[in-house]
């Protein structure tokens, strides 16, 4: 990857430390945005080529090389076939690029043909008539006399069925938006010549106009493979179709899904990205409050959050809803709205969450957390200026709140303004040196800025000052992994895992397990152990989207496409926001298309396999 360092995917809330310092999700997903020419055939292409291709996804900043060309004999045969077609096609019928024929016969000179006449002609005469009619058809097309061109190409086909003639006639139908006819003619051309890229692309375009996105995607993907991914426009068509399909499906999923919190690890890290504060007076466990009252439900909700389990977080979500419904919260009403807004943010319900934060601020303008959380929503919606305004407003009310500086630093980090992020992380530390995530993020930011020595020194200080915090070892391990220091990285991940087991046996963070899986895979290409670690992570936290995505990629690299597809679909189910669903569905549909391509076009699977000998070398190994 060109940017393999820890960073926050833009669809994540900025408060979540798991998203901020972790490079895990970046290793899995940024390959997609950086290699668009091949992304949406996903690893399907690389899977057939080489199982080692995953190292490229996870840790390479190079583009796919073209070393993996088909065997010479096949390539030469294809070249000769393409040259013959081009000669017969007289270059193209595209009016924007077609030179006028040197000599075109007048209509009176064109041969009259019908089935009976053609039957009486010799083979040589048929080919001569077909060439003259096709040439006249090209001229008519260039003059935008499409119906006339269709008639001429039809007569040419009668003389000599040829894939070029069918494709040219399809171009006429395309110019008149007659998509069913385009599909019929291009299918005839492709049946005669399965590698006819122009016909495949024309049919894909027709399918797209008819909103038959899966069929269009199949054609454009096949075209990409046949053409060895040389055409940017075809690759862009694949990307566009996947985005269109995924966006449409995502809206359906968002409309039909029931409210559900994300992974407990995700929720826990979101909540702990704010400094812990004691409960307000009257809400301590020592106070026996009835659950039939608003204050009793608020207390019950806070108790749920402190359990740090999926059940506890759901207890909190329901209790905060009930607390506001029952009312009579007194001075704690602003806090109740803040927490209900927090849970709604985690659900991805931005509009209702914003309403809650607005009400919280109206009731207590000094509650800076509400401004911060409102800023996180603005960032998630792609409105960074609004987020900046929220942070500024929070600092007006409390210029010494370290949480404001920490989360504003996260915002700078997302936007790539690392210098400002570093300043705010340091300010957060100056105001409160005991909050571990400010130190971790400072070290990560220094690393991204290229100050490797400073970053390593920051993490060594973290280990000295916070020796019992597993997050320190996990994120330090990620930086070591990025440097290719595999043995020490695995050692740090193991330490983090053991600490998680000891300190949080009921809610351990599974990221160290996933990171270790990636390290072993990159280091030793140990698929089996990497899978085992991901499976352990999913037993501990079945809702962990990063574990699901990692498992999908590992399976894909072993050509277990069917199993991988199930994990990609699971990732879409776990996604919290529409943007995350779109990303997961794009991978799922691309994987599904790979299966269809190899089933429908077995010769393409063979071509990919043949190119595998050189393909492995083309995918750069290592860090």
Coordinates of C-alpha atoms in Angstrom, one line a residue:
X1 CA 0.0 0.0 0.0
X2 CA 1.1 3.5 -0.6
X3 CA -0.3 4.5 2.8
X4 CA 0.0 1.4 5.0
X5 CA 0.1 3.4 8.3
X6 CA -2.6 3.5 10.8
X7 CA -5.5 5.7 9.8
X8 CA -9.2 6.1 10.1
X9 CA -11.5 5.1 7.4
X10 CA -13.8 8.1 6.7
X11 CA -17.0 6.1 7.4
X12 CA -16.0 5.5 11.0
X13 CA -16.9 7.8 13.9
X14 CA -13.7 9.7 14.8
X15 CA -14.0 8.9 18.5
X16 CA -13.3 5.2 18.1
X17 CA -9.6 4.4 18.9
X18 CA -10.0 1.1 17.2
X19 CA -10.6 2.9 13.9
X20 CA -8.1 5.7 14.6
X21 CA -4.7 4.0 15.3
X22 CA -5.5 0.7 13.7
X23 CA -4.1 0.0 10.3
X24 CA -5.8 -3.3 10.1
X25 CA -8.8 -2.2 8.2
X26 CA -6.6 -0.1 5.9
X27 CA -4.6 -3.1 5.0
X28 CA -7.8 -4.9 4.0
X29 CA -9.6 -2.1 2.2
X30 CA -7.2 0.5 0.8
X31 CA -6.0 -1.8 -1.9
X32 CA -9.4 -1.3 -3.4
X33 CA -9.2 2.4 -3.8
X34 CA -5.6 2.4 -4.9
X35 CA -5.9 -0.3 -7.6
X36 CA -9.2 0.5 -9.3
X37 CA -8.3 -1.1 -12.6
X38 CA -8.5 -4.6 -11.0
X39 CA -10.3 -4.1 -7.7
X40 CA -13.7 -5.1 -8.7
X41 CA -12.7 -8.4 -10.1
X42 CA -11.3 -8.6 -6.5
X43 CA -8.8 -11.3 -5.7
X44 CA -10.7 -13.6 -8.1
X45 CA -8.2 -12.6 -10.8
X46 CA -5.2 -12.8 -8.4
X47 CA -6.5 -16.0 -6.8
X48 CA -6.3 -17.9 -10.0
X49 CA -2.9 -16.3 -10.7
X50 CA -1.3 -16.8 -7.3
X51 CA -2.3 -17.4 -3.7
X52 CA 0.6 -15.1 -2.7
X53 CA -1.2 -12.2 -4.2
X54 CA -2.7 -11.3 -0.8
X55 CA 0.6 -9.9 0.2
X56 CA 0.0 -7.3 -2.5
X57 CA -3.4 -6.5 -1.2
X58 CA -2.2 -6.1 2.3
X59 CA 1.3 -4.6 2.0
X60 CA 2.4 -3.5 -1.4
X61 CA 2.4 -0.1 -2.9
X62 CA 3.0 -1.3 -6.4
X63 CA 0.5 -1.6 -9.3
X64 CA -0.1 -5.0 -10.9
X65 CA 2.6 -5.7 -13.4
X66 CA 2.0 -7.0 -16.8
X67 CA 4.7 -9.7 -16.6
X68 CA 2.0 -12.4 -16.3
X69 CA 1.2 -12.5 -20.0
X70 CA -0.4 -15.5 -21.6
X71 CA 1.8 -18.1 -23.1
X72 CA 3.4 -17.0 -26.3
X73 CA 1.6 -19.3 -28.6
X74 CA -1.8 -18.2 -27.3
X75 CA -0.8 -14.6 -27.4
X76 CA 0.4 -14.8 -31.0
X77 CA -2.8 -16.6 -32.0
X78 CA -4.8 -13.9 -30.4
X79 CA -2.8 -11.2 -32.1
X80 CA -3.3 -12.8 -35.5
X81 CA -7.0 -13.2 -34.8
X82 CA -7.4 -9.6 -33.8
X83 CA -5.4 -8.4 -36.8
X84 CA -7.6 -10.3 -39.1
X85 CA -10.7 -8.9 -37.5
X86 CA -9.4 -5.3 -37.7
X87 CA -8.6 -5.8 -41.4
X88 CA -12.1 -7.1 -42.0
X89 CA -13.6 -4.3 -39.9
X90 CA -11.9 -1.6 -41.8
X91 CA -10.8 -0.3 -38.4
X92 CA -14.2 0.6 -36.9
X93 CA -17.7 2.0 -37.6
X94 CA -17.3 4.6 -34.9
X95 CA -18.1 7.9 -36.7
X96 CA -15.6 9.8 -34.4
X97 CA -12.6 7.8 -35.6
X98 CA -13.5 6.1 -38.9
X99 CA -11.7 7.4 -42.0
X100 CA -13.9 7.6 -45.0
X101 CA -13.4 4.6 -47.4
X102 CA -11.2 5.4 -50.4
X103 CA -14.0 4.3 -52.7
X104 CA -17.6 3.6 -51.8
X105 CA -20.0 2.3 -54.4
X106 CA -23.2 4.2 -55.2
X107 CA -26.4 2.6 -54.1
X108 CA -27.1 1.7 -57.8
X109 CA -23.9 -0.3 -57.9
X110 CA -24.6 -2.2 -54.7
X111 CA -25.7 -5.8 -55.3
X112 CA -29.3 -6.8 -54.6
X113 CA -29.5 -9.7 -52.3
X114 CA -32.1 -11.9 -50.7
X115 CA -32.0 -15.5 -49.4
X116 CA -32.7 -16.9 -52.9
X117 CA -30.0 -14.8 -54.6
X118 CA -27.4 -15.7 -51.9
X119 CA -28.1 -19.4 -52.3
X120 CA -27.1 -19.1 -55.9
X121 CA -23.8 -17.3 -55.2
X122 CA -20.4 -18.9 -54.9
X123 CA -18.5 -18.5 -51.7
X124 CA -16.2 -16.0 -53.3
X125 CA -19.2 -13.9 -54.5
X126 CA -20.8 -14.0 -51.1
X127 CA -17.7 -12.6 -49.5
X128 CA -17.3 -10.0 -52.2
X129 CA -21.0 -8.9 -51.8
X130 CA -20.7 -8.9 -48.0
X131 CA -17.6 -6.6 -48.1
X132 CA -19.3 -4.1 -50.4
X133 CA -22.5 -4.0 -48.3
X134 CA -20.5 -3.7 -45.0
X135 CA -18.5 -0.8 -46.5
X136 CA -21.7 0.9 -47.5
X137 CA -23.1 0.3 -44.1
X138 CA -20.1 1.9 -42.5
X139 CA -20.7 5.0 -44.6
X140 CA -24.3 5.2 -43.7
X141 CA -23.4 4.8 -40.0
X142 CA -20.9 7.7 -40.4
X143 CA -23.7 9.8 -42.0
X144 CA -26.0 8.8 -39.0
X145 CA -28.4 7.1 -41.4
X146 CA -28.8 4.3 -38.8
X147 CA -31.8 2.5 -40.3
X148 CA -30.2 2.5 -43.7
X149 CA -27.0 1.1 -42.1
X150 CA -29.0 -1.6 -40.3
X151 CA -30.5 -2.7 -43.6
X152 CA -27.0 -2.8 -45.3
X153 CA -25.4 -4.8 -42.4
X154 CA -28.4 -7.2 -42.5
X155 CA -27.8 -7.9 -46.1
X156 CA -24.1 -8.3 -45.5
X157 CA -24.9 -10.9 -42.7
X158 CA -27.2 -12.7 -45.2
X159 CA -24.2 -13.0 -47.5
X160 CA -21.7 -13.9 -44.8
X161 CA -22.5 -14.2 -41.1
X162 CA -19.6 -12.4 -39.4
X163 CA -19.2 -11.1 -35.8
X164 CA -18.0 -7.7 -37.1
X165 CA -21.3 -7.2 -39.1
X166 CA -23.4 -8.2 -36.1
X167 CA -21.4 -5.8 -33.8
X168 CA -21.7 -3.0 -36.4
X169 CA -25.4 -3.5 -36.6
X170 CA -25.6 -3.4 -32.8
X171 CA -23.8 -0.1 -32.9
X172 CA -26.6 1.3 -35.0
X173 CA -29.2 0.0 -32.6
X174 CA -27.2 1.5 -29.7
X175 CA -27.2 4.9 -31.4
X176 CA -31.0 4.7 -31.4
X177 CA -31.2 3.3 -27.8
X178 CA -32.7 0.0 -29.0
X179 CA -31.1 -2.0 -26.2
X180 CA -32.9 -5.3 -26.8
X181 CA -31.7 -5.4 -30.4
X182 CA -28.1 -4.4 -29.2
X183 CA -28.1 -7.4 -26.8
X184 CA -29.4 -9.7 -29.5
X185 CA -26.8 -8.7 -32.1
X186 CA -23.8 -8.5 -29.8
X187 CA -24.7 -11.9 -28.3
X188 CA -24.6 -13.3 -31.9
X189 CA -21.2 -11.7 -32.4
X190 CA -19.9 -13.1 -29.1
X191 CA -21.2 -16.6 -29.8
X192 CA -19.1 -16.5 -33.0
X193 CA -16.1 -14.9 -31.4
X194 CA -16.0 -15.2 -27.6
X195 CA -13.0 -12.8 -27.3
X196 CA -14.6 -10.0 -29.3
X197 CA -14.0 -7.2 -26.8
X198 CA -15.9 -4.5 -28.7
X199 CA -19.1 -6.6 -28.9
X200 CA -18.8 -7.6 -25.2
X201 CA -18.5 -4.0 -24.2
X202 CA -21.4 -3.0 -26.3
X203 CA -23.6 -5.6 -24.8
X204 CA -22.4 -4.6 -21.3
X205 CA -23.5 -1.0 -22.1
X206 CA -26.9 -2.2 -23.3
X207 CA -27.4 -4.3 -20.1
X208 CA -26.4 -1.2 -18.0
X209 CA -29.0 0.9 -19.8
X210 CA -31.6 -1.8 -19.0
X211 CA -30.5 -1.7 -15.4
X212 CA -29.4 -5.4 -15.7
X213 CA -26.4 -4.6 -13.5
X214 CA -25.2 -8.1 -12.8
X215 CA -25.2 -9.0 -16.5
X216 CA -23.4 -5.8 -17.4
X217 CA -20.8 -6.4 -14.7
X218 CA -20.2 -9.9 -16.0
X219 CA -19.5 -8.6 -19.5
X220 CA -17.2 -5.7 -18.4
X221 CA -15.3 -8.0 -16.1
X222 CA -14.8 -10.6 -18.8
X223 CA -13.7 -7.7 -21.1
X224 CA -11.1 -6.6 -18.5
X225 CA -9.7 -10.1 -18.3
X226 CA -9.5 -10.7 -22.1
X227 CA -7.8 -7.3 -22.5
X228 CA -5.3 -8.0 -19.6
X229 CA -6.8 -4.9 -17.7
X230 CA -5.3 -2.5 -20.3
X231 CA -8.5 -0.4 -20.7
X232 CA -9.1 2.2 -18.1
X233 CA -12.6 2.9 -19.5
X234 CA -13.7 -0.7 -19.0
X235 CA -12.2 -0.9 -15.5
X236 CA -14.1 2.3 -14.7
X237 CA -17.3 0.8 -16.1
X238 CA -16.8 -2.2 -13.7
X239 CA -16.3 0.2 -10.8
X240 CA -19.3 2.3 -11.8
X241 CA -21.6 -0.7 -12.0
X242 CA -20.5 -2.1 -8.7
X243 CA -21.1 1.2 -7.1
X244 CA -24.5 1.6 -8.6
X245 CA -25.5 -2.0 -7.7
X246 CA -24.2 -1.6 -4.2
X247 CA -25.8 1.7 -3.5
X248 CA -29.2 0.4 -4.7
X249 CA -28.9 -2.7 -2.6
X250 CA -27.6 -0.7 0.4
X251 CA -30.6 1.6 0.4
X252 CA -32.9 -1.5 0.4
X253 CA -30.9 -3.0 3.4
X254 CA -31.0 0.2 5.3
X255 CA -34.8 0.5 4.8
X256 CA -35.5 -3.0 6.0
X257 CA -33.0 -3.6 8.8
X258 CA -33.9 -3.4 12.5
X259 CA -31.9 -1.3 14.9
X260 CA -28.8 -3.1 16.1
X261 CA -25.6 -1.9 17.7
X262 CA -22.3 -2.8 16.1
X263 CA -19.7 -5.1 17.5
X264 CA -19.2 -4.6 21.3
X265 CA -15.6 -3.9 20.7
X266 CA -16.5 -1.1 18.4
X267 CA -19.0 0.3 20.9
X268 CA -16.5 -0.1 23.8
X269 CA -13.8 1.7 22.0
X270 CA -16.1 4.5 21.0
X271 CA -17.1 5.0 24.6
X272 CA -13.6 4.8 26.0
X273 CA -12.3 7.4 23.6
X274 CA -13.7 9.9 26.1
X275 CA -12.1 10.3 29.5
X276 CA -14.1 8.4 32.2
X277 CA -16.1 10.5 34.5
X278 CA -17.8 9.6 37.8
X279 CA -21.5 9.2 37.7
X280 CA -23.6 12.2 38.8
X281 CA -24.7 12.4 42.4
X282 CA -27.8 10.3 43.0
X283 CA -27.0 7.8 40.2
X284 CA -24.4 5.7 42.1
X285 CA -25.0 2.0 42.6
X286 CA -25.6 2.7 46.3
X287 CA -28.8 4.5 45.3
X288 CA -31.8 2.2 44.9
X289 CA -33.9 3.7 42.1
X290 CA -37.0 2.2 40.6
X291 CA -36.9 1.2 37.0
X292 CA -40.3 2.8 36.7
X293 CA -38.7 6.2 36.9
X294 CA -36.6 8.1 34.4
X295 CA -33.7 8.4 36.9
X296 CA -33.9 4.6 37.6
X297 CA -33.6 3.9 33.8
X298 CA -30.7 6.3 33.4
X299 CA -28.9 4.6 36.3
X300 CA -29.7 1.2 34.7
X301 CA -28.3 2.4 31.3
X302 CA -25.1 3.5 32.9
X303 CA -24.7 0.2 34.7
X304 CA -25.2 -1.6 31.3
X305 CA -22.4 0.4 29.7
X306 CA -20.0 -0.5 32.5
X307 CA -20.5 -4.2 31.8
X308 CA -18.6 -3.7 28.4
X309 CA -20.5 -6.6 26.8
X310 CA -22.9 -6.8 23.9
X311 CA -25.8 -7.4 26.3
X312 CA -24.7 -4.5 28.5
X313 CA -24.6 -2.1 25.7
X314 CA -28.0 -3.1 24.5
X315 CA -29.3 -2.7 28.0
X316 CA -27.9 0.8 28.0
X317 CA -29.5 1.7 24.6
X318 CA -32.9 0.6 25.7
X319 CA -32.6 2.2 29.1
X320 CA -31.7 5.6 27.8
X321 CA -34.7 5.5 25.4
X322 CA -36.9 4.6 28.3
X323 CA -35.4 7.2 30.7
X324 CA -36.3 10.1 28.3
X325 CA -39.7 8.6 27.7
X326 CA -40.4 8.5 31.5
X327 CA -38.9 11.9 32.1
X328 CA -38.5 13.7 35.4
X329 CA -34.7 13.6 35.1
X330 CA -34.0 16.9 36.7
X331 CA -30.4 18.1 36.2
X332 CA -29.6 14.8 34.5
X333 CA -31.8 15.4 31.5
X334 CA -29.0 16.8 29.3
X335 CA -26.9 13.7 30.2
X336 CA -29.7 11.4 29.2
X337 CA -30.1 13.1 25.8
X338 CA -26.3 12.9 25.4
X339 CA -26.3 9.1 26.0
X340 CA -29.3 8.4 23.9
X341 CA -27.7 10.4 21.0
X342 CA -24.5 8.4 21.5
X343 CA -26.3 5.1 21.1
X344 CA -28.2 6.4 18.1
X345 CA -24.9 7.5 16.6
X346 CA -23.6 4.0 17.0
X347 CA -26.7 2.7 15.2
X348 CA -26.0 5.1 12.3
X349 CA -29.1 7.1 12.9
X350 CA -27.5 10.5 12.3
X351 CA -30.6 12.7 12.1
X352 CA -32.1 11.5 15.4
X353 CA -28.8 11.5 17.1
X354 CA -28.2 15.1 16.1
X355 CA -31.6 16.1 17.5
X356 CA -30.6 14.5 20.8
X357 CA -27.3 16.3 21.0
X358 CA -29.0 19.6 20.1
X359 CA -31.4 19.1 23.0
X360 CA -28.5 18.2 25.3
X361 CA -26.7 21.4 24.4
X362 CA -29.9 23.4 24.8
X363 CA -30.3 22.0 28.4
X364 CA -26.6 22.3 29.3
X365 CA -24.4 24.4 26.9
X366 CA -21.4 23.5 29.0
X367 CA -21.6 19.7 28.1
X368 CA -18.7 19.6 25.7
X369 CA -19.1 15.9 24.8
X370 CA -22.3 16.8 23.0
X371 CA -20.4 19.2 20.7
X372 CA -17.7 16.6 20.1
X373 CA -20.2 13.9 19.2
X374 CA -22.1 16.3 16.9
X375 CA -18.8 17.0 15.2
X376 CA -18.2 13.3 14.7
X377 CA -21.5 13.1 12.8
X378 CA -20.5 16.0 10.6
X379 CA -17.2 14.3 9.8
X380 CA -19.0 11.0 9.0
X381 CA -21.3 12.9 6.7
X382 CA -18.4 14.6 4.9
X383 CA -18.8 18.0 6.4
X384 CA -15.5 18.9 8.0
X385 CA -16.1 22.6 8.2
X386 CA -19.2 22.0 10.4
X387 CA -17.1 19.7 12.6
X388 CA -14.4 22.4 13.0
X389 CA -17.2 24.8 14.1
X390 CA -18.4 22.3 16.7
X391 CA -14.9 21.9 18.2
X392 CA -14.5 25.7 18.3
X393 CA -17.8 26.1 20.1
X394 CA -16.9 23.4 22.6
X395 CA -13.6 25.2 23.4
X396 CA -15.5 28.4 24.1
X397 CA -17.3 26.6 26.9
X398 CA -14.2 24.8 28.2
X399 CA -10.8 25.7 26.7
X400 CA -9.1 23.2 28.9
X401 CA -11.1 20.1 28.1
X402 CA -8.5 17.5 26.9
X403 CA -11.3 15.5 25.1
X404 CA -11.9 18.3 22.8
X405 CA -8.3 18.5 21.7
X406 CA -8.1 14.7 21.4
X407 CA -11.1 14.5 19.1
X408 CA -10.2 17.6 17.1
X409 CA -6.8 15.9 16.6
X410 CA -8.7 12.8 15.3
X411 CA -10.4 15.1 12.8
X412 CA -7.1 16.6 11.6
X413 CA -5.8 13.1 11.3
X414 CA -8.7 12.0 9.0
X415 CA -8.2 15.1 6.8
X416 CA -4.4 14.4 6.6
X417 CA -3.4 17.5 8.5
X418 CA -0.9 15.7 10.5
X419 CA 1.0 18.7 11.8
X420 CA -2.2 20.1 13.5
X421 CA -3.1 16.6 14.7
X422 CA 0.2 16.3 16.4
X423 CA -0.2 19.7 18.2
X424 CA -3.7 18.7 19.4
X425 CA -2.6 15.3 20.6
X426 CA 0.2 16.9 22.5
X427 CA -2.2 19.5 24.0
X428 CA -4.5 16.7 25.1
X429 CA -1.5 15.0 26.8
X430 CA -0.4 18.3 28.5
X431 CA -3.9 18.7 30.0
X432 CA -4.2 15.0 31.0
X433 CA -1.2 12.7 30.7
X434 CA -3.0 9.6 32.0
X435 CA -5.2 9.1 28.9
X436 CA -3.4 6.4 26.9
X437 CA -5.0 7.0 23.5
X438 CA -3.6 10.5 23.2
X439 CA -0.1 9.0 23.5
X440 CA -0.9 6.1 21.1
X441 CA -2.3 8.5 18.5
X442 CA 0.7 10.9 18.9
X443 CA 3.0 8.0 18.2
X444 CA 1.0 6.9 15.1
X445 CA 0.9 10.5 13.8
X446 CA 4.7 10.9 14.2
X447 CA 5.1 7.7 12.2
X448 CA 2.9 8.9 9.4
X449 CA 4.8 12.1 9.3
X450 CA 8.0 10.1 8.8
X451 CA 9.5 10.7 12.2
X452 CA 10.1 7.0 12.8
X453 CA 12.6 7.5 15.6
X454 CA 10.2 9.8 17.5
X455 CA 7.4 7.4 17.0
X456 CA 9.3 4.5 18.3
X457 CA 10.4 6.5 21.3
X458 CA 6.8 7.5 22.0
X459 CA 5.8 3.9 22.0
X460 CA 8.7 2.8 24.2
X461 CA 7.6 5.5 26.7
X462 CA 4.0 4.2 26.5
X463 CA 5.2 0.7 27.4
X464 CA 7.2 2.1 30.4
X465 CA 4.4 4.4 31.6
X466 CA 1.4 2.1 30.7
X467 CA 2.9 -1.4 31.0
X468 CA -0.5 -3.1 31.6
X469 CA -2.4 -1.6 28.8
X470 CA -2.8 -4.1 25.9
X471 CA -3.6 -1.4 23.3
X472 CA 0.0 -0.1 23.6
X473 CA 1.5 -3.4 22.5
X474 CA -1.1 -3.9 19.8
X475 CA -0.5 -0.6 18.0
X476 CA 3.2 -0.7 18.5
X477 CA 3.1 -4.2 16.9
X478 CA 1.3 -2.7 13.9
X479 CA 4.1 -0.2 13.3
X480 CA 6.7 -2.9 13.7
X481 CA 4.7 -5.0 11.2
X482 CA 4.7 -2.1 8.7
X483 CA 8.4 -2.0 8.9
X484 CA 8.7 -5.8 8.2
X485 CA 9.9 -6.6 11.7
X486 CA 7.7 -9.6 11.8
X487 CA 9.1 -11.5 14.8
X488 CA 9.0 -8.6 17.2
X489 CA 5.5 -7.6 15.9
X490 CA 4.1 -11.0 16.6
X491 CA 5.7 -10.9 20.1
X492 CA 3.9 -7.6 20.7
X493 CA 0.6 -9.0 19.5
X494 CA 1.0 -12.1 21.7
X495 CA 1.6 -9.8 24.7
X496 CA -1.5 -7.8 23.8
X497 CA -3.6 -11.0 23.5
X498 CA -2.5 -12.3 26.9
X499 CA -3.2 -8.9 28.6
X500 CA -6.7 -8.8 27.0
X501 CA -7.5 -12.2 28.4
X502 CA -6.3 -11.2 31.9
X503 CA -7.9 -7.7 32.0
X504 CA -11.0 -8.1 29.9
X505 CA -11.9 -11.8 29.7
X506 CA -15.6 -11.1 28.9
X507 CA -15.0 -8.4 26.4
X508 CA -11.5 -8.8 25.0
X509 CA -10.5 -6.7 22.0
X510 CA -9.8 -9.2 19.2
X511 CA -7.7 -6.8 17.1
X512 CA -4.4 -8.3 18.3
X513 CA -5.5 -11.7 17.1
X514 CA -6.4 -10.3 13.7
X515 CA -3.1 -8.4 13.5
X516 CA -1.2 -11.6 14.4
X517 CA -3.1 -13.4 11.6
X518 CA -2.0 -10.8 9.1
X519 CA 1.6 -10.9 10.4
X520 CA 1.9 -14.6 10.1
X521 CA 0.3 -14.5 6.6
X522 CA 2.7 -11.8 5.4
X523 CA 5.7 -13.3 7.1
X524 CA 5.3 -17.0 6.4
X525 CA 2.2 -17.2 4.1
X526 CA 0.7 -19.4 6.8
X527 CA -2.9 -19.5 5.7
X528 CA -3.9 -22.2 8.2
X529 CA -2.8 -20.4 11.3
X530 CA -4.1 -17.0 10.0
X531 CA -7.5 -18.6 9.5
X532 CA -7.4 -20.2 13.0
X533 CA -6.7 -16.8 14.6
X534 CA -9.5 -15.2 12.7
X535 CA -11.9 -18.0 13.7
X536 CA -10.9 -17.5 17.3
X537 CA -11.6 -13.8 17.0
X538 CA -15.0 -14.5 15.5
X539 CA -15.8 -16.9 18.3
X540 CA -15.0 -14.2 20.8
X541 CA -16.8 -11.5 18.9
X542 CA -19.0 -12.8 16.0
X543 CA -19.9 -9.2 15.1
X544 CA -16.4 -8.0 14.4
X545 CA -16.5 -6.7 10.9
X546 CA -12.7 -6.5 10.6
X547 CA -12.3 -10.2 11.5
X548 CA -15.0 -11.0 8.9
X549 CA -13.4 -9.0 6.2
X550 CA -9.9 -10.5 7.0
X551 CA -11.4 -14.0 6.8
X552 CA -13.0 -13.3 3.5
X553 CA -9.7 -12.1 2.0
X554 CA -7.8 -15.1 3.3
X555 CA -10.3 -17.5 1.8
X556 CA -10.2 -15.6 -1.4
X557 CA -6.5 -16.0 -1.6
X558 CA -6.9 -19.8 -1.4
X559 CA -9.4 -19.8 -4.2
X560 CA -12.2 -20.6 -1.8
X561 CA -14.4 -18.1 -3.5
X562 CA -17.7 -19.5 -2.4
X563 CA -16.8 -19.3 1.3
X564 CA -15.2 -15.9 0.8
X565 CA -18.5 -14.6 -0.7
X566 CA -20.4 -15.6 2.4
X567 CA -18.0 -13.6 4.6
X568 CA -18.3 -10.6 2.3
X569 CA -22.1 -10.8 2.5
X570 CA -21.8 -11.1 6.3
X571 CA -19.6 -7.9 6.3
X572 CA -22.5 -6.1 4.6
X573 CA -24.9 -7.3 7.3
X574 CA -22.6 -6.1 10.0
X575 CA -21.9 -2.7 8.4
X576 CA -23.2 0.2 10.5
X577 CA -23.8 2.9 7.9
X578 CA -24.9 3.0 4.3
X579 CA -21.4 3.8 3.1
X580 CA -20.0 0.8 4.9
X581 CA -22.7 -1.4 3.4
X582 CA -21.8 -0.1 -0.1
X583 CA -18.2 -1.0 0.4
X584 CA -18.9 -4.5 1.6
X585 CA -21.5 -5.2 -1.1
X586 CA -19.0 -4.1 -3.7
X587 CA -16.6 -6.8 -2.6
X588 CA -19.4 -9.3 -2.4
X589 CA -20.8 -8.6 -5.8
X590 CA -17.3 -8.5 -7.3
X591 CA -16.6 -11.9 -5.8
X592 CA -19.9 -13.3 -7.1
X593 CA -19.0 -12.0 -10.6
X594 CA -15.7 -13.8 -10.4
X595 CA -17.5 -17.0 -9.8
X596 CA -19.9 -16.3 -12.8
X597 CA -17.0 -15.4 -15.1
X598 CA -15.1 -18.6 -14.5
X599 CA -18.4 -20.6 -14.9
X600 CA -19.6 -18.9 -18.0
X601 CA -16.2 -18.3 -19.6
X602 CA -14.0 -21.3 -18.7
X603 CA -11.5 -20.2 -21.3
X604 CA -10.9 -17.0 -19.2
X605 CA -10.2 -19.1 -16.1
X606 CA -7.7 -21.1 -18.2
X607 CA -6.1 -17.9 -19.4
X608 CA -5.7 -16.6 -15.9
X609 CA -4.2 -19.9 -14.8
X610 CA -1.8 -19.8 -17.8
X611 CA -0.7 -16.3 -16.8
X612 CA 0.0 -17.4 -13.3
X613 CA 3.6 -18.4 -13.9
X614 CA 4.6 -14.8 -14.4
X615 CA 1.9 -13.3 -12.3
X616 CA 3.4 -14.2 -9.0
X617 CA 6.6 -12.3 -9.8
X618 CA 4.5 -9.3 -10.9
X619 CA 2.9 -8.9 -7.5
X620 CA 5.5 -7.4 -5.4
X621 CA 6.2 -9.3 -2.2
X622 CA 7.3 -7.7 1.0
X623 CA 6.9 -4.5 2.9

